[in-house]
Amino acid sequence: MLAGHIGVALALCRLDRRVNPGALVAAALFLDLLLWSFVLLGWESVTIPDNYNDKHQLKFDFSYSHSLSAALIWSVMSGAAAFLWYSEFRGVGQRAVFMVSVAVFSNWLLDFTVHNLDLCLLGDASLKMGLKFWDNMPVILLIEAGIVLAGLLLFLYGARISSARVVGMTLLCVLALAITVITMTIAPPPSSEVLLAQGSLVMILSICLLSGWLGRQQLGTA
């Protein structure tokens, strides 16, 4: 749900324009950043199943980044970091705590709607959760498109950024949606789990940096 996560982050920007959208996009994708980092470290794992061409769904072992308990802990820790940063330098600490914490936890909530029963409560042996909406891929992709479109429109309304940056942010959202659609429908199986993790990290970090740069001059009224 790459595009959906970005849409939620951009919508949250409406609460306080002084919080850079790049920080919120990074927060919304933070659990995925942890996942792919932990895969490379050997702490979590991803498996490319034999039926990938039919389902385009990976199998994850990711209790450190994506269990419900871990997501709550990472959300609280991220909110605390936002409070320290924005209280000292920006004066928006309490609101930033809410925005960043919600952005981080929104990753788990959206994943919960689409994943199969692989999101655990606490650890690998605990209750597994997931609403399995990926089994109805056309519908969930339409919903994801709606989320990113709504988030983009909420972000752009009242944002004081140049026309070029408006176009840039729009293209970034379109690109994220295109990547989501392609990877979930027609993309061939990744050549290896390591390359998949490396490529995913590069893509996510690039999106975070670009969204931060494109939105850094927005000073509209929240």
PDB file of C-alpha atoms in Angstrom:
ATOM      1  CA  MET A   1       0.000   0.000   0.000  1.00  0.00           C
ATOM      2  CA  LEU A   2       2.738   2.448  -0.915  1.00  0.00           C
ATOM      3  CA  ALA A   3       0.431   5.056  -2.444  1.00  0.00           C
ATOM      4  CA  GLY A   4      -2.121   4.733   0.347  1.00  0.00           C
ATOM      5  CA  HIS A   5       0.509   5.369   3.016  1.00  0.00           C
ATOM      6  CA  ILE A   6       1.635   8.514   1.197  1.00  0.00           C
ATOM      7  CA  GLY A   7      -1.966   9.698   0.880  1.00  0.00           C
ATOM      8  CA  VAL A   8      -2.520   9.435   4.626  1.00  0.00           C
ATOM      9  CA  ALA A   9       0.705  11.343   5.313  1.00  0.00           C
ATOM     10  CA  LEU A  10      -0.251  14.186   2.982  1.00  0.00           C
ATOM     11  CA  ALA A  11      -3.720  14.428   4.530  1.00  0.00           C
ATOM     12  CA  LEU A  12      -2.156  14.770   7.993  1.00  0.00           C
ATOM     13  CA  CYS A  13      -0.185  17.804   6.768  1.00  0.00           C
ATOM     14  CA  ARG A  14      -3.424  19.776   7.011  1.00  0.00           C
ATOM     15  CA  LEU A  15      -3.245  19.666  10.805  1.00  0.00           C
ATOM     16  CA  ASP A  16      -0.146  21.857  10.947  1.00  0.00           C
ATOM     17  CA  ARG A  17       1.689  23.197   7.927  1.00  0.00           C
ATOM     18  CA  ARG A  18       4.872  23.688   9.938  1.00  0.00           C
ATOM     19  CA  VAL A  19       5.455  19.923  10.025  1.00  0.00           C
ATOM     20  CA  ASN A  20       7.325  19.058   6.844  1.00  0.00           C
ATOM     21  CA  PRO A  21       5.438  16.583   4.618  1.00  0.00           C
ATOM     22  CA  GLY A  22       8.640  14.612   4.161  1.00  0.00           C
ATOM     23  CA  ALA A  23       8.674  13.880   7.890  1.00  0.00           C
ATOM     24  CA  LEU A  24       5.100  12.611   7.739  1.00  0.00           C
ATOM     25  CA  VAL A  25       5.700  10.527   4.608  1.00  0.00           C
ATOM     26  CA  ALA A  26       8.747   9.027   6.337  1.00  0.00           C
ATOM     27  CA  ALA A  27       6.589   8.323   9.398  1.00  0.00           C
ATOM     28  CA  ALA A  28       3.864   6.690   7.311  1.00  0.00           C
ATOM     29  CA  LEU A  29       6.481   4.477   5.636  1.00  0.00           C
ATOM     30  CA  PHE A  30       8.591   3.973   8.764  1.00  0.00           C
ATOM     31  CA  LEU A  31       7.432   0.423   9.475  1.00  0.00           C
ATOM     32  CA  ASP A  32       8.350  -0.521   5.905  1.00  0.00           C
ATOM     33  CA  LEU A  33      11.755   1.116   6.290  1.00  0.00           C
ATOM     34  CA  LEU A  34      12.262  -1.011   9.385  1.00  0.00           C
ATOM     35  CA  LEU A  35      11.031  -4.133   7.606  1.00  0.00           C
ATOM     36  CA  TRP A  36      13.447  -3.936   4.695  1.00  0.00           C
ATOM     37  CA  SER A  37      16.311  -2.898   6.967  1.00  0.00           C
ATOM     38  CA  PHE A  38      15.598  -5.855   9.261  1.00  0.00           C
ATOM     39  CA  VAL A  39      15.422  -8.198   6.248  1.00  0.00           C
ATOM     40  CA  LEU A  40      18.924  -7.117   5.227  1.00  0.00           C
ATOM     41  CA  LEU A  41      20.109  -7.576   8.817  1.00  0.00           C
ATOM     42  CA  GLY A  42      18.571 -11.053   8.967  1.00  0.00           C
ATOM     43  CA  TRP A  43      16.158 -10.176  11.780  1.00  0.00           C
ATOM     44  CA  GLU A  44      13.048 -10.527   9.609  1.00  0.00           C
ATOM     45  CA  SER A  45      12.420 -12.328   6.350  1.00  0.00           C
ATOM     46  CA  VAL A  46      10.428 -12.150   3.146  1.00  0.00           C
ATOM     47  CA  THR A  47       9.694 -15.101   0.876  1.00  0.00           C
ATOM     48  CA  ILE A  48       8.761 -15.011  -2.808  1.00  0.00           C
ATOM     49  CA  PRO A  49       6.141 -17.797  -3.140  1.00  0.00           C
ATOM     50  CA  ASP A  50       5.825 -20.084  -6.138  1.00  0.00           C
ATOM     51  CA  ASN A  51       2.410 -18.605  -7.001  1.00  0.00           C
ATOM     52  CA  TYR A  52       3.701 -15.028  -7.107  1.00  0.00           C
ATOM     53  CA  ASN A  53       2.722 -14.567 -10.759  1.00  0.00           C
ATOM     54  CA  ASP A  54      -0.893 -15.360  -9.835  1.00  0.00           C
ATOM     55  CA  LYS A  55      -1.257 -13.488  -6.542  1.00  0.00           C
ATOM     56  CA  HIS A  56       1.628 -10.972  -6.504  1.00  0.00           C
ATOM     57  CA  GLN A  57       1.747 -11.363  -2.752  1.00  0.00           C
ATOM     58  CA  LEU A  58       4.889 -11.903  -0.715  1.00  0.00           C
ATOM     59  CA  LYS A  59       5.113 -13.911   2.495  1.00  0.00           C
ATOM     60  CA  PHE A  60       6.531 -12.061   5.479  1.00  0.00           C
ATOM     61  CA  ASP A  61       7.971 -12.918   8.849  1.00  0.00           C
ATOM     62  CA  PHE A  62       8.041  -9.425  10.349  1.00  0.00           C
ATOM     63  CA  SER A  63       7.014  -9.378  13.986  1.00  0.00           C
ATOM     64  CA  TYR A  64       9.677  -6.802  14.953  1.00  0.00           C
ATOM     65  CA  SER A  65       8.345  -4.195  12.533  1.00  0.00           C
ATOM     66  CA  HIS A  66       4.735  -5.133  11.790  1.00  0.00           C
ATOM     67  CA  SER A  67       3.215  -6.897  14.778  1.00  0.00           C
ATOM     68  CA  LEU A  68       0.471  -4.862  16.441  1.00  0.00           C
ATOM     69  CA  SER A  69       2.511  -4.477  19.625  1.00  0.00           C
ATOM     70  CA  ALA A  70       5.617  -3.417  17.693  1.00  0.00           C
ATOM     71  CA  ALA A  71       3.641  -0.915  15.623  1.00  0.00           C
ATOM     72  CA  LEU A  72       2.309   0.688  18.801  1.00  0.00           C
ATOM     73  CA  ILE A  73       5.792   0.887  20.297  1.00  0.00           C
ATOM     74  CA  TRP A  74       7.307   2.375  17.134  1.00  0.00           C
ATOM     75  CA  SER A  75       4.457   4.891  16.986  1.00  0.00           C
ATOM     76  CA  VAL A  76       5.065   6.048  20.553  1.00  0.00           C
ATOM     77  CA  MET A  77       8.826   6.247  20.028  1.00  0.00           C
ATOM     78  CA  SER A  78       8.409   8.199  16.798  1.00  0.00           C
ATOM     79  CA  GLY A  79       6.009  10.594  18.500  1.00  0.00           C
ATOM     80  CA  ALA A  80       8.525  11.144  21.285  1.00  0.00           C
ATOM     81  CA  ALA A  81      11.233  11.923  18.730  1.00  0.00           C
ATOM     82  CA  ALA A  82       8.897  14.382  16.996  1.00  0.00           C
ATOM     83  CA  PHE A  83       8.173  16.095  20.311  1.00  0.00           C
ATOM     84  CA  LEU A  84      11.869  16.565  21.032  1.00  0.00           C
ATOM     85  CA  TRP A  85      12.580  17.912  17.555  1.00  0.00           C
ATOM     86  CA  TYR A  86       9.630  20.219  17.122  1.00  0.00           C
ATOM     87  CA  SER A  87       9.477  21.454  20.714  1.00  0.00           C
ATOM     88  CA  GLU A  88      13.049  22.686  20.599  1.00  0.00           C
ATOM     89  CA  PHE A  89      13.182  24.054  17.077  1.00  0.00           C
ATOM     90  CA  ARG A  90       9.642  24.627  15.823  1.00  0.00           C
ATOM     91  CA  GLY A  91       7.334  25.102  18.803  1.00  0.00           C
ATOM     92  CA  VAL A  92       4.736  22.613  17.589  1.00  0.00           C
ATOM     93  CA  GLY A  93       5.702  19.661  19.740  1.00  0.00           C
ATOM     94  CA  GLN A  94       2.348  18.384  20.966  1.00  0.00           C
ATOM     95  CA  ARG A  95       0.661  18.549  17.587  1.00  0.00           C
ATOM     96  CA  ALA A  96       3.676  16.967  15.917  1.00  0.00           C
ATOM     97  CA  VAL A  97       3.506  14.064  18.378  1.00  0.00           C
ATOM     98  CA  PHE A  98      -0.058  13.318  17.295  1.00  0.00           C
ATOM     99  CA  MET A  99       0.637  13.734  13.584  1.00  0.00           C
ATOM    100  CA  VAL A 100       3.764  11.580  13.511  1.00  0.00           C
ATOM    101  CA  SER A 101       2.364   8.876  15.815  1.00  0.00           C
ATOM    102  CA  VAL A 102      -0.813   8.574  13.743  1.00  0.00           C
ATOM    103  CA  ALA A 103       1.215   8.483  10.522  1.00  0.00           C
ATOM    104  CA  VAL A 104       3.373   5.629  11.823  1.00  0.00           C
ATOM    105  CA  PHE A 105       0.442   3.587  13.105  1.00  0.00           C
ATOM    106  CA  SER A 106      -1.587   4.212   9.939  1.00  0.00           C
ATOM    107  CA  ASN A 107       0.891   1.942   8.156  1.00  0.00           C
ATOM    108  CA  TRP A 108      -0.233  -0.994  10.283  1.00  0.00           C
ATOM    109  CA  LEU A 109      -3.913  -0.124   9.960  1.00  0.00           C
ATOM    110  CA  LEU A 110      -3.792  -0.001   6.168  1.00  0.00           C
ATOM    111  CA  ASP A 111      -1.704  -3.175   6.002  1.00  0.00           C
ATOM    112  CA  PHE A 112      -4.219  -4.888   8.287  1.00  0.00           C
ATOM    113  CA  THR A 113      -6.955  -4.301   5.717  1.00  0.00           C
ATOM    114  CA  VAL A 114      -5.078  -5.866   2.801  1.00  0.00           C
ATOM    115  CA  HIS A 115      -2.703  -8.506   4.182  1.00  0.00           C
ATOM    116  CA  ASN A 116      -3.472 -12.163   4.633  1.00  0.00           C
ATOM    117  CA  LEU A 117      -3.206 -13.621   8.132  1.00  0.00           C
ATOM    118  CA  ASP A 118       0.441 -12.652   8.645  1.00  0.00           C
ATOM    119  CA  LEU A 119       0.251  -9.595  10.939  1.00  0.00           C
ATOM    120  CA  CYS A 120       0.810 -11.018  14.395  1.00  0.00           C
ATOM    121  CA  LEU A 121      -0.327  -9.595  17.713  1.00  0.00           C
ATOM    122  CA  LEU A 122       2.947  -9.938  19.601  1.00  0.00           C
ATOM    123  CA  GLY A 123       5.325 -12.549  18.184  1.00  0.00           C
ATOM    124  CA  ASP A 124       5.414 -15.281  15.574  1.00  0.00           C
ATOM    125  CA  ALA A 125       3.459 -17.705  17.770  1.00  0.00           C
ATOM    126  CA  SER A 126       0.712 -15.219  18.630  1.00  0.00           C
ATOM    127  CA  LEU A 127      -2.610 -14.470  16.931  1.00  0.00           C
ATOM    128  CA  LYS A 128      -2.257 -13.626  13.223  1.00  0.00           C
ATOM    129  CA  MET A 129      -4.461 -10.940  11.698  1.00  0.00           C
ATOM    130  CA  GLY A 130      -5.404  -9.516   8.304  1.00  0.00           C
ATOM    131  CA  LEU A 131      -8.626  -8.795   6.401  1.00  0.00           C
ATOM    132  CA  LYS A 132      -7.231 -10.185   3.112  1.00  0.00           C
ATOM    133  CA  PHE A 133      -8.610  -7.441   0.850  1.00  0.00           C
ATOM    134  CA  TRP A 134      -5.722  -8.143  -1.519  1.00  0.00           C
ATOM    135  CA  ASP A 135      -7.803 -11.136  -2.616  1.00  0.00           C
ATOM    136  CA  ASN A 136     -10.008  -8.556  -4.386  1.00  0.00           C
ATOM    137  CA  MET A 137      -7.188  -6.640  -6.041  1.00  0.00           C
ATOM    138  CA  PRO A 138      -9.136  -4.371  -8.463  1.00  0.00           C
ATOM    139  CA  VAL A 139     -11.307  -3.018  -5.642  1.00  0.00           C
ATOM    140  CA  ILE A 140      -8.468  -2.398  -3.211  1.00  0.00           C
ATOM    141  CA  LEU A 141      -6.417  -0.646  -5.893  1.00  0.00           C
ATOM    142  CA  LEU A 142      -9.336   1.677  -6.595  1.00  0.00           C
ATOM    143  CA  ILE A 143      -9.634   2.396  -2.881  1.00  0.00           C
ATOM    144  CA  GLU A 144      -5.900   3.064  -2.677  1.00  0.00           C
ATOM    145  CA  ALA A 145      -6.144   5.463  -5.612  1.00  0.00           C
ATOM    146  CA  GLY A 146      -8.924   7.263  -3.775  1.00  0.00           C
ATOM    147  CA  ILE A 147      -6.826   7.537  -0.610  1.00  0.00           C
ATOM    148  CA  VAL A 148      -3.811   9.045  -2.351  1.00  0.00           C
ATOM    149  CA  LEU A 149      -5.990  11.413  -4.409  1.00  0.00           C
ATOM    150  CA  ALA A 150      -7.843  12.623  -1.315  1.00  0.00           C
ATOM    151  CA  GLY A 151      -4.577  13.064   0.584  1.00  0.00           C
ATOM    152  CA  LEU A 152      -3.009  15.006  -2.268  1.00  0.00           C
ATOM    153  CA  LEU A 153      -6.015  17.339  -2.597  1.00  0.00           C
ATOM    154  CA  LEU A 154      -6.103  17.974   1.161  1.00  0.00           C
ATOM    155  CA  PHE A 155      -2.403  18.750   1.128  1.00  0.00           C
ATOM    156  CA  LEU A 156      -2.563  21.084  -1.852  1.00  0.00           C
ATOM    157  CA  TYR A 157      -5.589  23.041  -0.583  1.00  0.00           C
ATOM    158  CA  GLY A 158      -4.099  26.104   1.106  1.00  0.00           C
ATOM    159  CA  ALA A 159      -0.482  25.009   0.717  1.00  0.00           C
ATOM    160  CA  ARG A 160       1.734  27.932  -0.263  1.00  0.00           C
ATOM    161  CA  ILE A 161       4.085  26.214  -2.638  1.00  0.00           C
ATOM    162  CA  SER A 162       5.029  27.087  -6.178  1.00  0.00           C
ATOM    163  CA  SER A 163       3.192  25.702  -9.196  1.00  0.00           C
ATOM    164  CA  ALA A 164       6.266  23.656 -10.053  1.00  0.00           C
ATOM    165  CA  ARG A 165       6.196  22.019  -6.633  1.00  0.00           C
ATOM    166  CA  VAL A 166       2.469  21.335  -6.983  1.00  0.00           C
ATOM    167  CA  VAL A 167       3.171  19.531 -10.239  1.00  0.00           C
ATOM    168  CA  GLY A 168       6.100  17.714  -8.664  1.00  0.00           C
ATOM    169  CA  MET A 169       4.076  16.484  -5.693  1.00  0.00           C
ATOM    170  CA  THR A 170       1.271  15.393  -8.006  1.00  0.00           C
ATOM    171  CA  LEU A 171       3.681  13.459 -10.203  1.00  0.00           C
ATOM    172  CA  LEU A 172       5.224  11.841  -7.122  1.00  0.00           C
ATOM    173  CA  CYS A 173       1.797  10.585  -6.031  1.00  0.00           C
ATOM    174  CA  VAL A 174       1.011   9.341  -9.551  1.00  0.00           C
ATOM    175  CA  LEU A 175       4.356   7.534  -9.646  1.00  0.00           C
ATOM    176  CA  ALA A 176       3.726   5.914  -6.255  1.00  0.00           C
ATOM    177  CA  LEU A 177       0.301   4.743  -7.413  1.00  0.00           C
ATOM    178  CA  ALA A 178       1.761   3.406 -10.665  1.00  0.00           C
ATOM    179  CA  ILE A 179       4.415   1.475  -8.744  1.00  0.00           C
ATOM    180  CA  THR A 180       1.727   0.045  -6.478  1.00  0.00           C
ATOM    181  CA  VAL A 181      -0.477  -1.049  -9.368  1.00  0.00           C
ATOM    182  CA  ILE A 182       2.393  -2.567 -11.367  1.00  0.00           C
ATOM    183  CA  THR A 183       3.909  -4.476  -8.455  1.00  0.00           C
ATOM    184  CA  MET A 184       0.520  -5.877  -7.451  1.00  0.00           C
ATOM    185  CA  THR A 185      -0.619  -6.896 -10.949  1.00  0.00           C
ATOM    186  CA  ILE A 186       1.931  -7.496 -13.709  1.00  0.00           C
ATOM    187  CA  ALA A 187       5.427  -7.254 -12.221  1.00  0.00           C
ATOM    188  CA  PRO A 188       7.578 -10.395 -12.541  1.00  0.00           C
ATOM    189  CA  PRO A 189       8.855 -12.088  -9.377  1.00  0.00           C
ATOM    190  CA  PRO A 190      11.824 -10.288  -7.754  1.00  0.00           C
ATOM    191  CA  SER A 191      15.120 -11.956  -8.584  1.00  0.00           C
ATOM    192  CA  SER A 192      16.056 -12.273  -4.910  1.00  0.00           C
ATOM    193  CA  GLU A 193      14.898 -11.224  -1.463  1.00  0.00           C
ATOM    194  CA  VAL A 194      18.066  -9.194  -0.899  1.00  0.00           C
ATOM    195  CA  LEU A 195      17.671  -7.180  -4.098  1.00  0.00           C
ATOM    196  CA  LEU A 196      13.994  -6.693  -3.270  1.00  0.00           C
ATOM    197  CA  ALA A 197      14.891  -5.282   0.147  1.00  0.00           C
ATOM    198  CA  GLN A 198      17.631  -3.052  -1.248  1.00  0.00           C
ATOM    199  CA  GLY A 199      15.439  -1.711  -4.031  1.00  0.00           C
ATOM    200  CA  SER A 200      12.547  -1.100  -1.657  1.00  0.00           C
ATOM    201  CA  LEU A 201      14.765   0.845   0.735  1.00  0.00           C
ATOM    202  CA  VAL A 202      16.137   3.037  -2.048  1.00  0.00           C
ATOM    203  CA  MET A 203      12.638   3.707  -3.378  1.00  0.00           C
ATOM    204  CA  ILE A 204      11.163   4.586   0.029  1.00  0.00           C
ATOM    205  CA  LEU A 205      14.058   6.841   1.009  1.00  0.00           C
ATOM    206  CA  SER A 206      13.852   8.609  -2.354  1.00  0.00           C
ATOM    207  CA  ILE A 207      10.131   9.223  -1.910  1.00  0.00           C
ATOM    208  CA  CYS A 208      10.669  10.606   1.593  1.00  0.00           C
ATOM    209  CA  LEU A 209      13.397  12.988   0.446  1.00  0.00           C
ATOM    210  CA  LEU A 210      11.461  14.137  -2.614  1.00  0.00           C
ATOM    211  CA  SER A 211       8.258  14.772  -0.676  1.00  0.00           C
ATOM    212  CA  GLY A 212      10.197  16.733   1.919  1.00  0.00           C
ATOM    213  CA  TRP A 213      11.876  18.877  -0.726  1.00  0.00           C
ATOM    214  CA  LEU A 214       8.700  19.442  -2.742  1.00  0.00           C
ATOM    215  CA  GLY A 215       6.677  20.480   0.300  1.00  0.00           C
ATOM    216  CA  ARG A 216       9.259  22.302   2.407  1.00  0.00           C
ATOM    217  CA  GLN A 217       8.069  25.795   1.486  1.00  0.00           C
ATOM    218  CA  GLN A 218       4.403  25.175   2.273  1.00  0.00           C
ATOM    219  CA  LEU A 219       3.324  27.629   4.971  1.00  0.00           C
ATOM    220  CA  GLY A 220      -0.404  27.809   4.452  1.00  0.00           C
ATOM    221  CA  THR A 221      -2.856  27.996   7.309  1.00  0.00           C
ATOM    222  CA  ALA A 222      -3.641  24.621   8.822  1.00  0.00           C
TER     223      ALA A 222
END
